[in-house]
XYZ file of N, CA and C in Angstrom:
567
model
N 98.419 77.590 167.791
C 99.249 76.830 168.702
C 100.222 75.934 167.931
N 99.536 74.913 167.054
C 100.563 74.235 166.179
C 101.909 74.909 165.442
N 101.826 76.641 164.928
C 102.745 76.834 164.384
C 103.480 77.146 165.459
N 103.435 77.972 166.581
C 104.291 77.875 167.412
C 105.005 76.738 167.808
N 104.547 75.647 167.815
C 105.455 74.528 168.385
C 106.330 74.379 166.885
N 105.993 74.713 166.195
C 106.702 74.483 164.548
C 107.698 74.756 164.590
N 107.334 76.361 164.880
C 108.412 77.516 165.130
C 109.554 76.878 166.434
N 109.300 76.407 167.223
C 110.118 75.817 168.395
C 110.857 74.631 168.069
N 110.463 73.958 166.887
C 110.912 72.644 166.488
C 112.096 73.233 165.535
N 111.777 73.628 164.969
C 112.775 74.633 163.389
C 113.857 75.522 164.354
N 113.709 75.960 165.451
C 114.609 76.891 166.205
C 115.530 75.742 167.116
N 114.477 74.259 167.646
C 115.820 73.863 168.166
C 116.418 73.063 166.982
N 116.415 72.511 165.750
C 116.797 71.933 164.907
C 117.921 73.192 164.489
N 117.558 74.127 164.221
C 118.710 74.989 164.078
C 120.130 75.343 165.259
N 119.545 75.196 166.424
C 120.666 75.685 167.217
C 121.564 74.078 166.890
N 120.498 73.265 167.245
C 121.647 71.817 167.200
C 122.262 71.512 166.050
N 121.886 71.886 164.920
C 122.940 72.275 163.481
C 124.011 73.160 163.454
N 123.881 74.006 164.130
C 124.535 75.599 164.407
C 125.802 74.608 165.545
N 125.540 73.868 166.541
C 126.274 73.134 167.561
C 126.807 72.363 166.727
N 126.577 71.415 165.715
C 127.451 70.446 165.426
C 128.373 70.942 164.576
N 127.758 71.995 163.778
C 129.039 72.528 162.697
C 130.354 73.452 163.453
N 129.828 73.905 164.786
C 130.895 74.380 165.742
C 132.218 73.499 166.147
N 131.194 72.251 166.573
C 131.685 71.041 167.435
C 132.948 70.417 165.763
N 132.022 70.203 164.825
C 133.008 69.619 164.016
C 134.341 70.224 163.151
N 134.315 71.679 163.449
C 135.316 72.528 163.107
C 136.292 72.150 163.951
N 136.157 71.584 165.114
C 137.584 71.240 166.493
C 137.996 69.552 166.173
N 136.210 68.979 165.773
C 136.935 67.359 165.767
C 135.942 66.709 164.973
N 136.488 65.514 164.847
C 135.575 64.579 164.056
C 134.006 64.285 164.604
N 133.332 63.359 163.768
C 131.936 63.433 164.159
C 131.667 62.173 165.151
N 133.051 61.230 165.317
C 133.016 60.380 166.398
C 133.579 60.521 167.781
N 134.200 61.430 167.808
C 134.657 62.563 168.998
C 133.075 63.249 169.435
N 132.323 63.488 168.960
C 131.042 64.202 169.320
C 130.441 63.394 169.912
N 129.780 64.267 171.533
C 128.767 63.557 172.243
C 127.401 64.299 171.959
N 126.582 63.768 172.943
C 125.209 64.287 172.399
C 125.064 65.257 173.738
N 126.136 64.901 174.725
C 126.159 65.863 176.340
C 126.508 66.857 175.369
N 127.705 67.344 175.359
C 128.040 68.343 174.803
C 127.712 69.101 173.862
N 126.936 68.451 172.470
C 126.481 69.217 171.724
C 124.682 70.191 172.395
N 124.728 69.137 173.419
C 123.073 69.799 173.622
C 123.657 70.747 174.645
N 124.515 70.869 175.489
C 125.218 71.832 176.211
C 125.821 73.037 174.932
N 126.642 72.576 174.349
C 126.555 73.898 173.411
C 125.016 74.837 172.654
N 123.719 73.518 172.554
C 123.149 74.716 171.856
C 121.850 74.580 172.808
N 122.336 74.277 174.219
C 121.460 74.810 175.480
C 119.999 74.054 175.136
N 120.316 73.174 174.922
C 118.767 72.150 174.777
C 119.030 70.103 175.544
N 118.026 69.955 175.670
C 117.733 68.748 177.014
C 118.181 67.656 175.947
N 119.046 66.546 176.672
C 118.862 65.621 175.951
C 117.747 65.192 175.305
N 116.901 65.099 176.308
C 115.583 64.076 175.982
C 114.640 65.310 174.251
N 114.665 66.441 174.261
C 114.521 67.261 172.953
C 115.329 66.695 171.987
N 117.010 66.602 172.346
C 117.694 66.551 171.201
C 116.955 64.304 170.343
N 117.094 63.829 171.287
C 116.460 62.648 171.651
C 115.356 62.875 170.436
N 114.933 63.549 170.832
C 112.574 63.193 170.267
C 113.097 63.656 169.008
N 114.481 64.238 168.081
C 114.906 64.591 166.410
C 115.407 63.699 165.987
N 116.641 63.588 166.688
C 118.043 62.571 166.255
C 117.929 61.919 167.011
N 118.405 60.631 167.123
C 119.470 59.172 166.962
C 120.295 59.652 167.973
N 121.423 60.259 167.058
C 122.538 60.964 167.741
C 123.263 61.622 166.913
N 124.873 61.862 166.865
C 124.635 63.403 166.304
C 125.219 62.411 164.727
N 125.679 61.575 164.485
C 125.674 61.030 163.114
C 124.301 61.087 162.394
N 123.237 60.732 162.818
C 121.600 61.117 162.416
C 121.269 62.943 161.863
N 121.813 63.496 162.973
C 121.860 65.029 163.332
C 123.002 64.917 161.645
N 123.582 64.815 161.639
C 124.824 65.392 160.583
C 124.415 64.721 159.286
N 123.588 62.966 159.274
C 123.264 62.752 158.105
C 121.871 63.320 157.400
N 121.164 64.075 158.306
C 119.869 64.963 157.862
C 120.413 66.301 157.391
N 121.844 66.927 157.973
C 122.012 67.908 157.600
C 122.589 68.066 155.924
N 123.315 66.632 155.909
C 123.857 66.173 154.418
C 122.587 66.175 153.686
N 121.462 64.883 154.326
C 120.544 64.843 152.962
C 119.588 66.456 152.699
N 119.798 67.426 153.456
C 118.714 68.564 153.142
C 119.627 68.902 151.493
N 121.244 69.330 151.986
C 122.128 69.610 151.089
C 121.607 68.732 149.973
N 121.695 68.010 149.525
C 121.160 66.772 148.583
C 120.205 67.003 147.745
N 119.204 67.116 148.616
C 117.592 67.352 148.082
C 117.909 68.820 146.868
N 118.275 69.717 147.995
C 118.577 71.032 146.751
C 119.363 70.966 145.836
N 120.231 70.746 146.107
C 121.105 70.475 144.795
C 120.848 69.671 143.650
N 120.046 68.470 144.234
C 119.196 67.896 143.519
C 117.748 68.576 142.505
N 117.002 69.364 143.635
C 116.013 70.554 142.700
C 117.046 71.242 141.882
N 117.887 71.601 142.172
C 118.869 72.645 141.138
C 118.924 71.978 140.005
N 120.166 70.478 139.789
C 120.332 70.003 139.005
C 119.221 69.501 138.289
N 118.056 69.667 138.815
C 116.911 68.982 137.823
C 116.444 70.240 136.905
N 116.970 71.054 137.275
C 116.001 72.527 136.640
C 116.636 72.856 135.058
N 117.817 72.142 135.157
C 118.826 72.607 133.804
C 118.983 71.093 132.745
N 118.448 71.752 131.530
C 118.809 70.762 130.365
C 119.974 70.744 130.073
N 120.869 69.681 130.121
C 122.008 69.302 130.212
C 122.750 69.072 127.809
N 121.856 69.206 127.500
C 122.017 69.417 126.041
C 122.340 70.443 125.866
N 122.599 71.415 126.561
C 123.082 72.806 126.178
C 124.157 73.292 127.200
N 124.878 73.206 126.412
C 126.271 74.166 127.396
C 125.857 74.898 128.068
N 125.975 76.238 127.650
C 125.838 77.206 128.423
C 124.592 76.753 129.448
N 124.214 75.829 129.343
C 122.861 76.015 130.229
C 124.150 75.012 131.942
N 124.270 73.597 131.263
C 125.784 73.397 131.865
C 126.404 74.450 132.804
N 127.051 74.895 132.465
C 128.012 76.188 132.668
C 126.917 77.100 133.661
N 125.895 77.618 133.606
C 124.876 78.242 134.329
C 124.537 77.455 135.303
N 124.159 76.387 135.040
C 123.746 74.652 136.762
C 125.038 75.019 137.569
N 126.254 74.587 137.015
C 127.629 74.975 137.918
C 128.029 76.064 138.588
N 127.276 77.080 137.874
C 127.517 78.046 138.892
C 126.345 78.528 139.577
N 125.209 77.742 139.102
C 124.294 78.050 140.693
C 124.658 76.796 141.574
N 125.109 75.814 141.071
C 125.473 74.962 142.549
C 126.566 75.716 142.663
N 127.295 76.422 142.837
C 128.389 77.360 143.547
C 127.761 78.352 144.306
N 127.245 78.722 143.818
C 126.057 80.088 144.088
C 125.846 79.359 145.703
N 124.761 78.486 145.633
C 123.782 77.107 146.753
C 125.190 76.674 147.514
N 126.217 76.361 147.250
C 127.295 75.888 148.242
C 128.177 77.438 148.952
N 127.883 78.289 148.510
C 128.174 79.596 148.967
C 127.708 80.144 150.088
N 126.562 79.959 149.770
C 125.105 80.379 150.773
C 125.463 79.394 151.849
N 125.615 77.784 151.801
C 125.713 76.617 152.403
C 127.159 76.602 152.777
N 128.391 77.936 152.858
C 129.517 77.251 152.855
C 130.492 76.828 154.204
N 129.298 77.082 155.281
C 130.109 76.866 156.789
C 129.668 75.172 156.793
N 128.808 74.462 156.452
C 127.889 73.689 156.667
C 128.671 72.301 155.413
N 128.928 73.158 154.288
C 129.844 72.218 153.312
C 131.030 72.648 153.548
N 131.654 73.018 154.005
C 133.011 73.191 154.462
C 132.970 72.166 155.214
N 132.205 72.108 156.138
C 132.518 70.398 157.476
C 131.824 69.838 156.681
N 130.595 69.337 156.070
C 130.580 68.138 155.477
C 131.600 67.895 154.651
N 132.339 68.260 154.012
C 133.402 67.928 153.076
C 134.806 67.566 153.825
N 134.533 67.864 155.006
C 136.100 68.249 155.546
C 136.353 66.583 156.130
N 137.724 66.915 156.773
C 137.981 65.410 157.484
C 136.960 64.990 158.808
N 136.520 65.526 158.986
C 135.777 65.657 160.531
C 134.230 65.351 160.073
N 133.954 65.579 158.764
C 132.347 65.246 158.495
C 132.324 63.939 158.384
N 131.444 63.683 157.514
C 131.209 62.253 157.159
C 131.571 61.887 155.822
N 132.317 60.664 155.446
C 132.450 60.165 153.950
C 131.289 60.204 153.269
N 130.132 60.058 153.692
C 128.852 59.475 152.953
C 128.012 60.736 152.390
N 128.542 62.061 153.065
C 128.238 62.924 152.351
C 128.645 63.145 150.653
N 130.020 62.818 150.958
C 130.461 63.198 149.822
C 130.378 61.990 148.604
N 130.193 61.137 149.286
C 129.682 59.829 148.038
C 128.141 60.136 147.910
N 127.411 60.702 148.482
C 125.656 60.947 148.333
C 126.390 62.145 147.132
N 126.824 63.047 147.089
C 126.728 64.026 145.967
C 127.347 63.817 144.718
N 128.425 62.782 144.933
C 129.624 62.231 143.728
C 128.006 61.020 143.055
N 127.468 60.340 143.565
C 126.096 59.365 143.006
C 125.441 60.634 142.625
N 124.708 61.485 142.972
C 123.653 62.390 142.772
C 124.475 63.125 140.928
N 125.337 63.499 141.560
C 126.195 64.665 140.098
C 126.027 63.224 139.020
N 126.378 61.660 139.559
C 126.680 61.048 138.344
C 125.757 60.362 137.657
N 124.320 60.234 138.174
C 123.211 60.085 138.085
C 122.685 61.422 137.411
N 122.730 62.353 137.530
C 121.999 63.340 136.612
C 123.125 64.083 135.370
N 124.527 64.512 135.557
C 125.077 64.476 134.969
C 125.587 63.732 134.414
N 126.508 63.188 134.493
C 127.847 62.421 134.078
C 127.463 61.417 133.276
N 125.879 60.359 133.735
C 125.887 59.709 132.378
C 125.671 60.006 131.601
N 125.243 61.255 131.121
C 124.537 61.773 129.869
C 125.844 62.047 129.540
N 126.672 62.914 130.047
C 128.035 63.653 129.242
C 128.536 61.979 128.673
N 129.009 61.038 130.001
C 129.228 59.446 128.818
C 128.732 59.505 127.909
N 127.398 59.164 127.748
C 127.173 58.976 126.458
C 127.000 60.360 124.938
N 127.075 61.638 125.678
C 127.103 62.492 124.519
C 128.584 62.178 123.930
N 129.571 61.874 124.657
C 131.117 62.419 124.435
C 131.286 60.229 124.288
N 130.458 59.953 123.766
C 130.670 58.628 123.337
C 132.111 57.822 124.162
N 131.515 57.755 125.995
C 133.120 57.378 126.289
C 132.446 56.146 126.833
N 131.394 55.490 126.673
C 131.261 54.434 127.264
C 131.981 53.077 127.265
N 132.668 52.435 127.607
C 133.153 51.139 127.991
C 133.942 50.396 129.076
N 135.228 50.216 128.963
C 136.147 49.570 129.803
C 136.060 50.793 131.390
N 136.782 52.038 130.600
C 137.372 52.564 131.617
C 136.161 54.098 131.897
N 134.792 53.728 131.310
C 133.870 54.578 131.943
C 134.114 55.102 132.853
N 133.805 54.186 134.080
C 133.431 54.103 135.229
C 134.520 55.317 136.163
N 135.623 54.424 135.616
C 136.428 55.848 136.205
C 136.786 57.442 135.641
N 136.456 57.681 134.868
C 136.480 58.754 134.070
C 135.586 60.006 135.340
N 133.740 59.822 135.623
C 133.125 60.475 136.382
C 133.798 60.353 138.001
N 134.960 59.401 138.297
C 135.435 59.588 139.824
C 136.265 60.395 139.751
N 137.084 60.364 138.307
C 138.374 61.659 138.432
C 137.533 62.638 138.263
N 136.837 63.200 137.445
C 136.438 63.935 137.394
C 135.550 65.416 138.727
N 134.825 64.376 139.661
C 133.684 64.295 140.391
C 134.582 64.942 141.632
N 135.871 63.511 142.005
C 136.340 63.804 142.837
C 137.105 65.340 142.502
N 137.951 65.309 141.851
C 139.097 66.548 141.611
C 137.739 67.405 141.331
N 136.580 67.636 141.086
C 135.749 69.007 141.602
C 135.163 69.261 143.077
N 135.056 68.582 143.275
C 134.379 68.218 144.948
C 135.637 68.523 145.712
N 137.022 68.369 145.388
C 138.485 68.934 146.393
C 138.452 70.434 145.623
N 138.448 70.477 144.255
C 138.497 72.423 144.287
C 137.390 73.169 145.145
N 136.314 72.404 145.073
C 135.270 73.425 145.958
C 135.796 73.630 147.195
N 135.967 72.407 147.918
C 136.355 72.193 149.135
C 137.701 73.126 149.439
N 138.236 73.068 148.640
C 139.669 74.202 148.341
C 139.356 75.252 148.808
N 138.171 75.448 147.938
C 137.835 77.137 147.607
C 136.963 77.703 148.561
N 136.136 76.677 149.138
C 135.255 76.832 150.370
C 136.374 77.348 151.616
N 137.993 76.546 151.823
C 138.801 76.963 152.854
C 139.725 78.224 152.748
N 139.428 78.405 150.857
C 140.108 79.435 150.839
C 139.698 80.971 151.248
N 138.199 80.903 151.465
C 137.593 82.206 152.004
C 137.001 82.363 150.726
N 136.119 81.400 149.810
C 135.547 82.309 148.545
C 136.315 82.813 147.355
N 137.542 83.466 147.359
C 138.212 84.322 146.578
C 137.583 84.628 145.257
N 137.863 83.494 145.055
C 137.344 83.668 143.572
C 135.779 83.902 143.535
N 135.325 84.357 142.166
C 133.620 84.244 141.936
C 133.180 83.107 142.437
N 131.761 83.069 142.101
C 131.332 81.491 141.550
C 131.281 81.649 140.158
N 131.034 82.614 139.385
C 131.637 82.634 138.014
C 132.782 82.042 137.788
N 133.732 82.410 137.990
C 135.040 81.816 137.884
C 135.227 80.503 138.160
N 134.989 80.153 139.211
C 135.062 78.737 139.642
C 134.303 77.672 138.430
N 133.284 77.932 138.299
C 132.273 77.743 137.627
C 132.593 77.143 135.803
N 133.423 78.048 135.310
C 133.875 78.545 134.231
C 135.548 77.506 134.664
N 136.121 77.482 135.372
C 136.896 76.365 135.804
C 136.788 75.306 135.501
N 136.199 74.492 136.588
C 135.131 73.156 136.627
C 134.445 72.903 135.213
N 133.961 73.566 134.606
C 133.406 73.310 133.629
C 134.246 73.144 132.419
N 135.497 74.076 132.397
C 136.334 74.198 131.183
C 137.117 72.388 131.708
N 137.513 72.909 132.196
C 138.578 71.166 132.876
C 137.515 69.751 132.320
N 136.264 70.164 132.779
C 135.313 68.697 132.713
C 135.696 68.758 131.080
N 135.237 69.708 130.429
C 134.872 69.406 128.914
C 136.274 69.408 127.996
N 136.764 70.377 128.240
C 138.478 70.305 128.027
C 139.817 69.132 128.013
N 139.648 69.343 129.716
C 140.406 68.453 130.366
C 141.547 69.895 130.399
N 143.269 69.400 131.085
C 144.302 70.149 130.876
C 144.571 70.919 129.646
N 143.835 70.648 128.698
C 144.395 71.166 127.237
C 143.757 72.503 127.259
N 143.178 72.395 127.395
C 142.083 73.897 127.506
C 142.672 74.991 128.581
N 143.553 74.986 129.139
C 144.692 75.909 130.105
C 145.737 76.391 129.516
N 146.039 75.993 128.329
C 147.323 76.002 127.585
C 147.048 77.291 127.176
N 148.607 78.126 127.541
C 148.135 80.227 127.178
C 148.168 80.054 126.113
């Protein structure tokens, strides 16, 4: 009996995920009611009620799941080795691929800011201080070094997420990574 209700809990948590990423492709996440989204994924207020808050709750659980994994990902790779580097980047491409209707609106204008500052903290917390201090850039202008960086990768994904994929995640991957360690110089034919 218990897994069935499991199974019923995981199926309406999905339709009402499946509803908000619909709902937020037309508009922002303060334009969203909780009538309408439970009318789109055919479930009672008082259900949507006994999960979420409302649908900012609904959209910030859908951010932190994103989080958590990317987080197991980035923990899995020793960051002392390039190529190992270069391999993390393109399985978080790989994981945002799989995830890319879902990070397409969290990233977009219509999601939430706090998504994208939860992953710009997460990348700079497991990455970025270590690259500071391997690439000896610590001082004055640290701090901003991992926002250019963080940000201008977080808009190519987001790019590349609207562009339909095109490219690999190899490629992308091999991008992002050449630019971080490079910078512009590393493009030069």
């Amino acid at each position: 009996m218990s897994n069935k209700i499991d199974r019923r809990k995981q199926y309406t948590k999905m339709v009402l995920k499946d509803g908000l990423i619909q709902l937020l492709k037309e508009k922002p996440i303060s334009s969203v009611t909780v009538k309408e989204l439970c009318e789109l994924a055919d479930v009672n207020r008082s259900t949507f009620y006994s999960h979420y808050k409302d649908p900012y709750d609904l959209l910030d659980k859908m951010g932190e799941e994103i989080v958590v994994d990317m987080t197991a990902t980035l923990n899995s790779y020793n960051f002392k080795k390039e190529e190992e580097v270069l391999q993390m980047t393109e399985k978080i491409l790989e994981y945002v691929a799989t995830k890319s209707e879902i990070c397409q609106v969290l990233l977009s204008e219509h999601g939430e800011t706090a998504f994208k500052r939860r992953v710009m903290k997460l990348t700079q917390q497991i990455i970025m201080e270590k690259w500071l201090d391997d690439y000896h850039l610590r001082g004055k202008l640290s701090d901003y070094i991992p926002l250019l960086i963080l940000s201008g990768s977080i808009e190519v994904i987001k790019n590349w997420l609207g562009n339909g994929r095109q490219e690999s995640t190899a490629e992308m991957a091999s991008l992002i990574h050449h630019f971080t360690n490079y910078g512009l110089t590393g493009f030069r034919s």
